[in-house]
Amino acid sequence: MRLRALLDTDALGLRLLGGEDELDRTVRGVMTTDLRDPSRYLAGGELVLTGLAWRRDAADSEPFVRLLVQAGVVALAAGEAELGDVPEDLVVACARHRLPLFAVHESVAFATITEHVVRQVSGERAGDLAAVVDRHRRMMTSGPAGGGPDVVLDLLGSDLDLRAWVLSPAGRLIAGSKVSGPALPADACAALAAEHLAATRTGRRGPHRVLLGATTYSLFPVRSGRSPQGARDVRTTVLSDWLLAVEADAGDWPEERLDLLQGVTQLIAVERDRRDAARTVRRRLAQEVLELVQTGAAPAEIAARLRVAAPVLLPGLGAAPHWQVVVARVEWDGGEVEGGPVAQSLLEEILVDPLATGPEPSDRIAVAHTGDEAIALVPLPAVTAEHDGSEAGIHADALQAAVREPLSAGLDDDGRVTVGVSAAVHSAEGLRGALEEARHARRVAAARPGRVCAAGHQELASHVLLLPFVPDDVRRAFTARLLDPLRDYDRRHRAELIPTLEAFLDCDGSWTRCATRLHLHVNTLRYRVGRIEQLTGRDLSRLEDKLDFFLALRMS
């Protein structure tokens, strides 16, 4: 479609402020942004909509417009709701760079323009797409008539008889149709997310078709403004972008039906981008608090900043919450991809109960990043007298279990995620200790094998706190010396010496309890333990040897 057609559409409420000679430019897409530099999210040919939140003073307009022109944007539309009239410095900058500029009346929602552009760019080749898009404004509104992505999925179910769900990359159900029948089970969500991430890492174009049991699903990437196709290394967004799962075989669809679903993913991406923009304030709060903590600011100053943050993160909460700190690192082989922003986006997606639906709970955290490390402040409801907070909040083992399968597929064979979780703290004085606790826990996780590893504060009270600081070659030599003879023997004779050793240590050397656990006669257990001692030259009645075996098993 051409820009002139937008100007001729009265319902869009656009007023031309400059660029009359450029109205025959072709619009290929639309993006809403308030970033100071959105260029890396632009593929070219877009109409950019902005509320002008990026503009702090008149000097900001020139570099903003220059970046848009360099990215191939065809026009800019500025909303009047925030500042009233569009600033003159923006008008001048657009005229200098021959970028058409429109003013959007405060009564017109950006969602209205987005829907119109998406519909026109698709050519209205599918009548059902037009029906869905026309009714989709409810999803984009913030009032009671809205409903987020669930609304458009309801329309797909009621109008087109398509069961569909929006999933996070970690397999959390973000949205689902209320008219599609039973919710998608958690294990199916995780499996679909893993298949999607694996396909994305291999470079296959969507939709990806997956067979789970007897059901075929088609998976469509939700490419938000943060991740235009082909613009950047896929590893920068693969662990945070949403996907649309449809219970159907898209391989049998005509082109018109594929266009419909692509249009739906664009509309869901607009909602995703809006939520991402809302996280800007929370990210800034996290950065400010963490800078105070790390520079040794007075607890009173940190507490004051937390009082500002609490209403933003937990609106309506009467008292300031307790806090947890979660630290994460995403590391890729080769070092070409900066891990900090990836870890930040990942934490914003996974630090929520995996059984909870909707994106809102994940918006009750604040995440900052420094270098390759992301740090999350997780607010917890004020604990009661009978609950000391030890069981509240994020649990490292549950978090790891929930996200390991899909994230491992996205990490493929060149990436790794390690996470550390602190205990809950009750005051600003405790935040510095919680940060160090979470960092130490992450180092414990990093010492373990696996693509996705997490450790919690509970593990820091034991010997495992020391393990991350033992050099890798020392760990390998130590475990090989103690365990390789047992592994070799098990391989040749199927004697199960390693499981026997683990059970014996776990039972504190009790012959009776261990034999009962393994369903063995005590004499059989004594024979196996004797074989372990013979092969290794150690004595399992000695505390030192027991401890060496225990450490070797933990490090292996």
Coordinates of C-alpha atoms in Angstrom, one line a residue:
M1 CA 0.0 0.0 0.0
R2 CA 1.1 3.6 -0.5
L3 CA 1.3 6.4 2.0
R4 CA -1.2 8.4 0.1
A5 CA -3.8 5.8 0.9
L6 CA -3.2 6.2 4.6
L7 CA -3.7 9.9 4.4
D8 CA -7.0 9.4 2.5
T9 CA -8.4 7.1 5.2
D10 CA -10.4 9.4 7.5
A11 CA -10.7 6.9 10.2
L12 CA -7.0 6.9 10.9
G13 CA -7.0 10.6 11.8
L14 CA -3.6 11.3 10.2
R15 CA -2.5 14.9 9.4
L16 CA 0.4 15.5 7.1
L17 CA 3.1 17.7 8.5
G18 CA 5.7 17.3 5.8
G19 CA 6.8 15.2 2.9
E20 CA 3.9 15.7 0.4
D21 CA 6.2 14.8 -2.5
E22 CA 7.0 11.4 -1.0
L23 CA 3.4 10.1 -0.6
D24 CA 3.8 7.5 -3.3
R25 CA 6.2 5.5 -1.2
T26 CA 5.2 1.9 -0.5
V27 CA 4.5 0.7 3.0
R28 CA 5.6 -2.9 3.7
G29 CA 5.0 -3.0 7.4
V30 CA 4.4 -1.1 10.6
M31 CA 6.3 -0.8 13.9
T32 CA 5.5 1.1 17.2
T33 CA 8.5 2.3 19.2
D34 CA 9.7 4.8 21.7
L35 CA 13.3 3.6 21.7
R36 CA 15.9 6.3 21.1
D37 CA 17.6 4.0 18.5
P38 CA 15.2 1.4 17.1
S39 CA 17.3 0.9 13.9
R40 CA 18.4 -2.6 14.8
Y41 CA 14.8 -3.7 14.9
L42 CA 13.9 -2.3 11.5
A43 CA 14.0 -4.2 8.2
G44 CA 13.1 -1.3 5.9
G45 CA 9.8 -0.2 4.4
E46 CA 8.0 0.4 7.7
L47 CA 5.7 3.1 8.8
V48 CA 7.0 3.9 12.3
L49 CA 4.5 5.0 15.0
T50 CA 5.9 6.8 18.1
G51 CA 4.5 8.4 21.2
L52 CA 7.7 10.6 21.5
A53 CA 8.7 9.2 24.8
W54 CA 12.3 9.0 23.4
R55 CA 12.4 12.8 23.1
R56 CA 13.9 14.6 26.1
D57 CA 14.8 17.9 24.3
A58 CA 14.9 19.4 20.8
A59 CA 18.4 18.0 20.1
D60 CA 17.0 14.4 20.2
S61 CA 15.0 14.8 17.0
E62 CA 17.8 15.0 14.4
P63 CA 19.6 11.8 15.4
F64 CA 16.3 9.9 15.8
V65 CA 15.2 10.8 12.3
R66 CA 18.6 10.2 10.8
L67 CA 18.6 6.6 12.2
L68 CA 15.1 5.9 10.8
V69 CA 16.1 7.1 7.3
Q70 CA 19.3 5.0 7.4
A71 CA 17.1 2.0 8.3
G72 CA 14.9 2.5 5.3
V73 CA 11.7 3.7 7.1
V74 CA 9.2 5.2 4.6
A75 CA 7.4 7.5 7.1
L76 CA 7.0 8.6 10.7
A77 CA 3.7 9.1 12.5
A78 CA 3.9 10.9 15.9
G79 CA 1.1 10.8 18.5
E80 CA -0.3 14.0 19.9
A81 CA -1.6 12.4 23.1
E82 CA 1.6 12.9 25.1
L83 CA 3.0 16.4 24.1
G84 CA 0.0 17.9 22.3
D85 CA 1.3 19.3 19.0
V86 CA 4.2 17.5 17.3
P87 CA 7.4 19.5 18.2
E88 CA 8.7 21.8 15.5
D89 CA 12.2 20.4 15.8
L90 CA 10.9 17.0 14.7
V91 CA 9.1 18.6 11.8
V92 CA 12.3 20.3 10.7
A93 CA 14.4 17.2 11.0
C94 CA 12.0 15.1 8.9
A95 CA 11.9 17.8 6.3
R96 CA 15.7 17.9 6.2
H97 CA 15.9 14.1 5.6
R98 CA 12.8 14.0 3.3
L99 CA 11.0 11.7 5.6
P100 CA 7.2 12.1 5.5
L101 CA 5.8 13.0 8.9
F102 CA 2.2 12.5 10.1
A103 CA 0.5 13.7 13.3
V104 CA -1.8 11.1 14.9
H105 CA -4.8 12.7 16.7
E106 CA -5.0 11.9 20.4
S107 CA -8.3 10.1 19.9
V108 CA -6.8 7.5 17.5
A109 CA -5.1 4.5 19.0
F110 CA -1.9 3.2 17.4
A111 CA -3.6 -0.2 17.3
T112 CA -6.1 1.2 14.8
I113 CA -3.4 2.2 12.4
T114 CA -1.5 -1.0 12.9
E115 CA -4.5 -3.1 12.1
H116 CA -5.2 -1.1 9.0
V117 CA -1.7 -1.4 7.7
V118 CA -1.5 -5.1 8.4
R119 CA -4.8 -5.7 6.6
Q120 CA -3.8 -3.6 3.6
V121 CA -0.3 -5.0 3.3
S122 CA -1.7 -8.5 3.2
G123 CA -3.9 -7.4 0.3
E124 CA -7.0 -8.6 2.0
R125 CA -6.5 -11.8 0.0
A126 CA -8.3 -13.8 2.7
G127 CA -11.8 -12.8 3.8
D128 CA -11.4 -14.5 7.1
L129 CA -8.2 -12.5 7.8
A130 CA -10.2 -9.3 7.3
A131 CA -12.9 -10.5 9.7
V132 CA -10.3 -11.3 12.4
V133 CA -8.3 -8.1 12.0
D134 CA -11.5 -5.9 12.0
R135 CA -12.5 -7.4 15.4
H136 CA -9.0 -7.5 16.8
R137 CA -9.0 -4.0 18.3
R138 CA -10.3 -5.4 21.5
M139 CA -7.0 -7.2 22.0
M140 CA -5.1 -4.0 21.6
T141 CA -7.1 -1.9 24.0
S142 CA -6.2 -1.5 27.7
G143 CA -9.8 -1.1 28.9
P144 CA -12.3 -3.7 30.1
A145 CA -13.1 -4.7 26.5
G146 CA -9.5 -5.8 25.9
G147 CA -8.0 -9.1 26.7
G148 CA -4.5 -9.3 25.2
P149 CA -3.6 -12.2 22.8
D150 CA -6.4 -14.4 24.2
V151 CA -9.0 -12.4 22.2
V152 CA -7.5 -12.9 18.8
L153 CA -7.1 -16.6 19.6
D154 CA -10.8 -16.8 20.6
L155 CA -11.6 -15.3 17.2
L156 CA -9.5 -17.9 15.5
G157 CA -11.4 -20.6 17.4
S158 CA -14.9 -19.2 16.9
D159 CA -14.6 -17.9 13.3
L160 CA -12.1 -20.3 11.8
D161 CA -12.3 -23.4 14.0
L162 CA -8.5 -23.2 14.8
R163 CA -7.2 -24.2 18.2
A164 CA -4.2 -21.9 18.9
W165 CA -1.9 -20.9 21.8
V166 CA 0.8 -18.4 22.4
L167 CA 3.8 -19.9 24.2
S168 CA 7.0 -18.5 25.7
P169 CA 10.4 -20.0 24.5
A170 CA 10.5 -21.8 27.8
G171 CA 7.1 -23.4 27.2
R172 CA 4.9 -21.3 29.4
L173 CA 1.4 -20.8 28.2
I174 CA 1.0 -17.1 27.7
A175 CA -2.4 -17.1 26.0
G176 CA -5.0 -19.6 24.7
S177 CA -8.4 -19.6 23.2
K178 CA -11.3 -20.0 25.7
V179 CA -13.3 -21.6 22.9
S180 CA -10.7 -24.2 22.0
G181 CA -11.5 -26.7 24.6
P182 CA -9.1 -28.0 27.3
A183 CA -5.9 -26.0 27.9
L184 CA -2.7 -27.3 26.3
P185 CA -0.9 -29.5 28.9
A186 CA 2.3 -28.2 30.4
D187 CA 4.4 -31.1 28.9
A188 CA 3.0 -30.4 25.4
C189 CA 3.8 -26.7 25.8
A190 CA 7.4 -27.6 26.7
A191 CA 7.8 -30.1 23.9
L192 CA 6.4 -27.6 21.3
A193 CA 8.7 -24.8 22.5
A194 CA 11.7 -27.2 22.3
E195 CA 10.8 -28.2 18.7
H196 CA 10.3 -24.6 17.8
L197 CA 13.7 -23.5 19.3
A198 CA 15.5 -26.4 17.6
A199 CA 14.0 -25.5 14.2
T200 CA 14.9 -21.9 14.7
R201 CA 18.5 -22.7 15.6
T202 CA 18.9 -24.8 12.4
G203 CA 17.6 -21.9 10.3
R204 CA 14.4 -23.5 9.1
R205 CA 11.7 -21.1 8.0
G206 CA 8.4 -21.2 9.8
P207 CA 5.8 -22.5 10.2
H208 CA 7.4 -25.6 11.7
R209 CA 5.2 -28.7 11.7
V210 CA 5.4 -31.0 14.7
L211 CA 3.7 -34.3 15.5
L212 CA 3.0 -34.9 19.2
G213 CA 1.2 -38.2 19.7
A214 CA -1.4 -38.3 17.0
T215 CA -1.8 -34.5 16.8
T216 CA -0.1 -32.2 14.3
Y217 CA 0.8 -28.7 15.3
S218 CA 2.2 -25.8 13.2
L219 CA 4.5 -23.4 15.0
F220 CA 4.7 -19.8 13.8
P221 CA 7.4 -17.5 15.1
V222 CA 6.1 -14.2 16.6
R223 CA 8.7 -11.8 15.3
S224 CA 8.5 -8.7 17.3
G225 CA 10.0 -5.4 16.5
R226 CA 13.0 -6.5 18.5
S227 CA 13.8 -9.3 16.2
P228 CA 13.2 -8.6 12.5
Q229 CA 13.8 -11.6 10.3
G230 CA 17.4 -11.8 9.1
A231 CA 18.5 -8.6 10.8
R232 CA 20.6 -10.1 13.6
D233 CA 22.2 -13.3 14.9
V234 CA 19.3 -15.5 15.8
R235 CA 20.9 -16.2 19.2
T236 CA 20.2 -12.7 20.4
T237 CA 16.4 -13.4 20.6
V238 CA 15.9 -17.2 20.3
L239 CA 15.6 -17.5 24.1
S240 CA 13.0 -14.8 24.5
D241 CA 10.7 -14.6 21.4
W242 CA 7.2 -16.0 21.6
L243 CA 5.6 -18.5 19.3
L244 CA 2.1 -19.2 18.0
A245 CA 1.2 -22.9 18.1
V246 CA -1.8 -24.0 16.0
E247 CA -3.4 -27.4 16.1
A248 CA -3.4 -28.0 12.3
D249 CA -1.1 -29.1 9.5
A250 CA -0.1 -25.8 7.8
G251 CA 1.5 -27.8 5.0
D252 CA -2.0 -28.4 3.6
W253 CA -3.0 -24.8 3.7
P254 CA -3.5 -22.4 0.7
E255 CA -1.5 -19.3 0.6
E256 CA -4.4 -17.2 1.8
R257 CA -4.6 -19.1 5.1
L258 CA -0.9 -18.8 5.7
D259 CA -1.2 -15.1 5.1
L260 CA -3.9 -15.0 7.8
L261 CA -1.7 -16.6 10.4
Q262 CA 1.2 -14.4 9.5
G263 CA -1.0 -11.4 10.0
V264 CA -2.1 -12.8 13.4
T265 CA 1.5 -13.2 14.5
Q266 CA 2.1 -9.5 13.6
L267 CA -0.8 -8.4 15.7
I268 CA 0.5 -10.5 18.7
A269 CA 3.9 -9.1 18.1
V270 CA 2.5 -5.6 18.6
E271 CA 1.1 -6.7 21.9
R272 CA 4.5 -8.2 22.8
D273 CA 6.3 -5.0 21.9
R274 CA 3.9 -2.9 24.0
R275 CA 4.6 -5.1 27.0
D276 CA 8.4 -4.9 26.3
A277 CA 8.1 -1.1 26.2
A278 CA 6.4 -1.2 29.6
R279 CA 9.4 -3.1 31.0
T280 CA 11.6 -0.1 30.4
V281 CA 10.7 1.5 33.7
R282 CA 11.2 -1.7 35.6
R283 CA 14.6 -2.2 34.0
R284 CA 15.6 1.3 35.0
L285 CA 14.5 0.8 38.6
A286 CA 16.5 -2.4 38.8
Q287 CA 19.6 -0.7 37.3
E288 CA 19.4 2.2 39.8
V289 CA 18.8 -0.1 42.8
L290 CA 21.7 -2.4 41.8
E291 CA 24.1 0.4 41.3
L292 CA 23.3 1.7 44.8
V293 CA 23.8 -1.8 46.2
Q294 CA 27.1 -2.5 44.4
T295 CA 28.6 0.9 45.2
G296 CA 27.9 0.5 48.9
A297 CA 25.2 3.1 49.3
A298 CA 23.6 3.6 52.7
P299 CA 20.7 1.2 53.4
A300 CA 18.4 4.2 53.9
E301 CA 19.1 5.4 50.4
I302 CA 18.5 1.9 49.0
A303 CA 15.3 1.5 51.0
A304 CA 14.0 4.8 49.7
R305 CA 14.5 3.6 46.1
L306 CA 12.8 0.3 46.9
R307 CA 9.8 2.1 48.2
V308 CA 9.6 3.8 44.8
A309 CA 10.0 0.5 43.0
A310 CA 7.4 -1.5 45.0
P311 CA 4.2 0.2 43.7
V312 CA 5.5 -0.1 40.2
L313 CA 6.2 -3.8 40.5
L314 CA 3.3 -4.8 42.8
P315 CA 0.6 -2.1 42.3
G316 CA -1.9 -2.0 45.2
L317 CA 0.4 -3.8 47.7
G318 CA 0.0 -2.1 51.1
A319 CA 3.5 -2.8 52.4
A320 CA 6.9 -2.9 50.8
P321 CA 7.6 -6.5 49.8
H322 CA 10.4 -8.8 50.5
W323 CA 12.9 -9.4 47.8
Q324 CA 14.9 -12.2 46.1
V325 CA 17.8 -11.7 43.7
V326 CA 18.3 -14.0 40.7
V327 CA 21.5 -13.9 38.7
A328 CA 21.9 -15.5 35.2
R329 CA 24.5 -15.7 32.5
V330 CA 24.0 -16.8 28.9
E331 CA 27.3 -17.8 27.3
W332 CA 27.8 -18.6 23.6
D333 CA 30.8 -20.3 22.1
G334 CA 33.0 -17.9 20.2
G335 CA 31.9 -14.8 22.1
E336 CA 30.3 -13.0 19.1
V337 CA 27.0 -12.5 20.9
E338 CA 26.7 -10.4 24.0
G339 CA 25.2 -12.5 26.8
G340 CA 23.9 -9.8 29.1
P341 CA 20.9 -8.6 27.0
V342 CA 20.0 -12.2 26.2
A343 CA 20.0 -13.2 29.8
Q344 CA 18.0 -10.1 30.7
S345 CA 15.2 -11.0 28.2
L346 CA 15.4 -14.6 29.3
L347 CA 14.9 -13.9 33.0
E348 CA 11.9 -11.6 32.1
E349 CA 10.3 -14.6 30.4
I350 CA 11.1 -17.4 32.9
L351 CA 10.8 -15.8 36.4
V352 CA 7.2 -16.7 36.7
D353 CA 5.3 -19.8 37.9
P354 CA 5.4 -22.0 34.8
L355 CA 1.8 -23.1 35.5
A356 CA 0.5 -19.5 35.4
T357 CA -1.0 -18.2 32.2
G358 CA -0.7 -14.7 30.8
P359 CA 2.3 -12.3 30.7
E360 CA 1.3 -10.1 33.6
P361 CA 3.1 -12.1 36.4
S362 CA 6.4 -11.9 34.6
D363 CA 6.0 -8.1 34.6
R364 CA 6.3 -8.0 38.4
I365 CA 10.1 -8.3 38.3
A366 CA 12.8 -5.8 37.4
V367 CA 15.9 -7.0 35.5
A368 CA 19.1 -5.2 34.7
H369 CA 22.2 -6.4 33.0
T370 CA 25.9 -5.6 33.3
G371 CA 28.3 -7.2 30.8
D372 CA 27.3 -10.9 30.4
E373 CA 25.4 -11.0 33.6
A374 CA 21.7 -10.3 34.2
I375 CA 20.3 -9.5 37.7
A376 CA 16.7 -9.7 38.6
L377 CA 14.9 -8.1 41.6
V378 CA 11.9 -10.3 42.4
P379 CA 9.4 -8.8 44.8
L380 CA 7.6 -11.2 47.2
P381 CA 4.5 -10.5 49.2
A382 CA 5.2 -9.6 52.8
V383 CA 5.7 -12.8 54.7
T384 CA 3.5 -13.5 57.7
A385 CA 4.6 -14.4 61.2
E386 CA 4.0 -18.1 60.7
H387 CA 5.8 -18.1 57.3
D388 CA 9.5 -17.0 57.4
G389 CA 9.8 -16.7 53.6
S390 CA 12.1 -19.8 53.3
E391 CA 9.6 -21.4 50.9
A392 CA 8.4 -18.3 49.2
G393 CA 9.4 -17.1 45.8
I394 CA 11.7 -18.7 43.2
H395 CA 13.1 -22.2 43.7
A396 CA 16.2 -23.1 41.7
D397 CA 15.4 -26.8 41.3
A398 CA 11.8 -26.1 40.2
L399 CA 13.0 -23.4 37.8
Q400 CA 15.6 -25.6 36.2
A401 CA 13.1 -28.5 35.8
A402 CA 10.5 -26.2 34.2
V403 CA 12.8 -24.7 31.5
R404 CA 15.6 -27.2 30.9
E405 CA 14.0 -29.1 28.0
P406 CA 13.0 -26.2 25.7
L407 CA 16.0 -24.0 26.5
S408 CA 18.5 -26.8 25.9
A409 CA 17.1 -27.0 22.4
G410 CA 17.5 -23.3 21.9
L411 CA 21.1 -23.4 23.2
D412 CA 21.9 -26.2 20.8
D413 CA 25.5 -27.2 21.1
D414 CA 27.1 -23.8 21.5
G415 CA 25.3 -22.1 24.4
R416 CA 24.8 -22.4 28.1
V417 CA 22.6 -20.8 30.8
T418 CA 23.5 -20.8 34.4
V419 CA 21.3 -19.3 37.1
G420 CA 21.8 -18.6 40.8
V421 CA 18.9 -17.8 43.3
S422 CA 19.2 -16.0 46.6
A423 CA 17.1 -16.4 49.7
A424 CA 14.4 -13.9 50.4
V425 CA 15.6 -10.8 52.3
H426 CA 13.4 -8.5 54.4
S427 CA 15.2 -5.2 54.1
A428 CA 17.5 -3.0 52.1
E429 CA 20.4 -4.1 54.3
G430 CA 20.1 -7.6 53.0
L431 CA 20.2 -6.9 49.3
R432 CA 24.0 -6.8 49.0
G433 CA 24.3 -10.1 50.7
A434 CA 21.5 -11.5 48.5
L435 CA 23.3 -10.4 45.4
E436 CA 26.5 -12.0 46.4
E437 CA 24.6 -15.1 47.5
A438 CA 22.9 -15.4 44.0
R439 CA 26.3 -14.9 42.3
H440 CA 27.9 -17.6 44.3
A441 CA 25.0 -19.9 43.6
R442 CA 25.4 -19.3 39.9
R443 CA 29.1 -20.2 40.1
V444 CA 28.0 -23.5 41.8
A445 CA 25.6 -24.1 38.9
A446 CA 28.3 -23.3 36.4
A447 CA 30.5 -26.1 37.9
R448 CA 27.9 -28.7 36.9
P449 CA 27.5 -30.4 33.5
G450 CA 24.5 -29.5 31.3
R451 CA 23.3 -26.7 29.1
V452 CA 20.8 -25.4 31.7
C453 CA 21.9 -25.4 35.3
A454 CA 20.5 -23.6 38.4
A455 CA 21.5 -23.5 42.0
G456 CA 19.9 -22.0 45.1
H457 CA 21.0 -20.4 48.3
Q458 CA 20.4 -23.7 50.2
E459 CA 23.4 -25.2 48.6
L460 CA 25.8 -22.5 49.8
A461 CA 25.8 -23.7 53.4
S462 CA 27.7 -26.9 52.4
H463 CA 30.9 -28.1 50.7
V464 CA 29.5 -27.3 47.2
L465 CA 30.2 -23.7 47.7
L466 CA 33.9 -24.6 47.2
L467 CA 33.5 -26.6 44.0
P468 CA 33.2 -23.7 41.5
F469 CA 36.6 -22.5 42.6
V470 CA 38.4 -25.8 41.9
P471 CA 40.1 -25.7 38.5
D472 CA 38.5 -27.9 35.8
D473 CA 41.6 -30.0 35.3
V474 CA 41.9 -30.7 39.0
R475 CA 38.2 -31.7 39.2
R476 CA 38.6 -34.0 36.2
A477 CA 41.7 -35.7 37.5
F478 CA 40.1 -36.2 41.0
T479 CA 36.9 -37.7 39.7
A480 CA 38.7 -39.9 37.2
R481 CA 41.0 -41.3 39.8
L482 CA 38.2 -42.3 42.1
L483 CA 35.3 -43.1 39.8
D484 CA 36.8 -44.4 36.5
P485 CA 37.7 -47.8 37.9
L486 CA 34.1 -48.2 39.1
R487 CA 32.6 -47.1 35.8
D488 CA 34.8 -49.4 33.8
Y489 CA 33.9 -52.3 36.1
D490 CA 30.2 -51.5 35.8
R491 CA 30.5 -51.3 32.0
R492 CA 32.0 -54.8 31.8
H493 CA 30.0 -56.6 34.5
R494 CA 26.8 -54.5 34.9
A495 CA 27.6 -54.6 38.7
E496 CA 26.0 -51.2 39.5
L497 CA 28.8 -50.2 41.8
I498 CA 28.3 -46.4 41.1
P499 CA 24.6 -46.5 42.1
T500 CA 25.5 -48.6 45.1
L501 CA 28.1 -46.1 46.2
E502 CA 25.7 -43.2 45.8
A503 CA 23.0 -45.0 47.9
F504 CA 25.5 -46.1 50.6
L505 CA 26.7 -42.5 51.1
D506 CA 23.1 -41.2 51.0
C507 CA 22.2 -43.6 53.8
D508 CA 25.2 -42.3 55.9
G509 CA 26.9 -45.7 55.7
S510 CA 24.0 -47.6 57.2
W511 CA 24.2 -51.2 55.9
T512 CA 20.5 -52.0 56.8
R513 CA 19.0 -48.8 55.3
C514 CA 21.1 -49.0 52.2
A515 CA 20.3 -52.7 51.6
T516 CA 16.6 -52.0 52.0
R517 CA 16.7 -49.1 49.6
L518 CA 18.5 -51.1 46.9
H519 CA 16.3 -54.3 47.6
L520 CA 19.5 -56.3 48.3
H521 CA 20.6 -58.7 51.0
V522 CA 23.1 -57.1 53.4
N523 CA 25.7 -59.7 52.3
T524 CA 25.3 -58.7 48.7
L525 CA 25.7 -55.0 49.7
R526 CA 28.9 -55.9 51.7
Y527 CA 30.3 -57.7 48.6
R528 CA 29.7 -54.6 46.4
V529 CA 31.2 -52.2 48.9
G530 CA 34.2 -54.5 49.2
R531 CA 34.6 -54.5 45.5
I532 CA 34.5 -50.7 45.4
E533 CA 37.2 -50.5 48.1
Q534 CA 39.3 -53.1 46.2
L535 CA 39.1 -51.3 42.9
T536 CA 39.9 -47.8 44.4
G537 CA 42.2 -48.6 47.3
R538 CA 39.9 -46.6 49.6
D539 CA 38.2 -47.6 52.9
L540 CA 34.5 -46.6 53.1
S541 CA 34.6 -46.9 56.9
R542 CA 36.9 -43.8 57.0
L543 CA 35.2 -40.4 57.0
E544 CA 37.9 -38.9 54.7
D545 CA 37.4 -41.6 52.1
K546 CA 33.6 -41.2 52.3
L547 CA 33.9 -37.4 51.8
D548 CA 36.3 -37.9 48.8
F549 CA 33.8 -40.2 47.1
F550 CA 30.9 -37.8 47.9
L551 CA 32.7 -34.9 46.4
A552 CA 33.7 -36.9 43.3
L553 CA 30.1 -37.9 42.7
R554 CA 29.0 -34.3 43.0
M555 CA 31.6 -33.0 40.6
S556 CA 31.1 -35.8 38.0

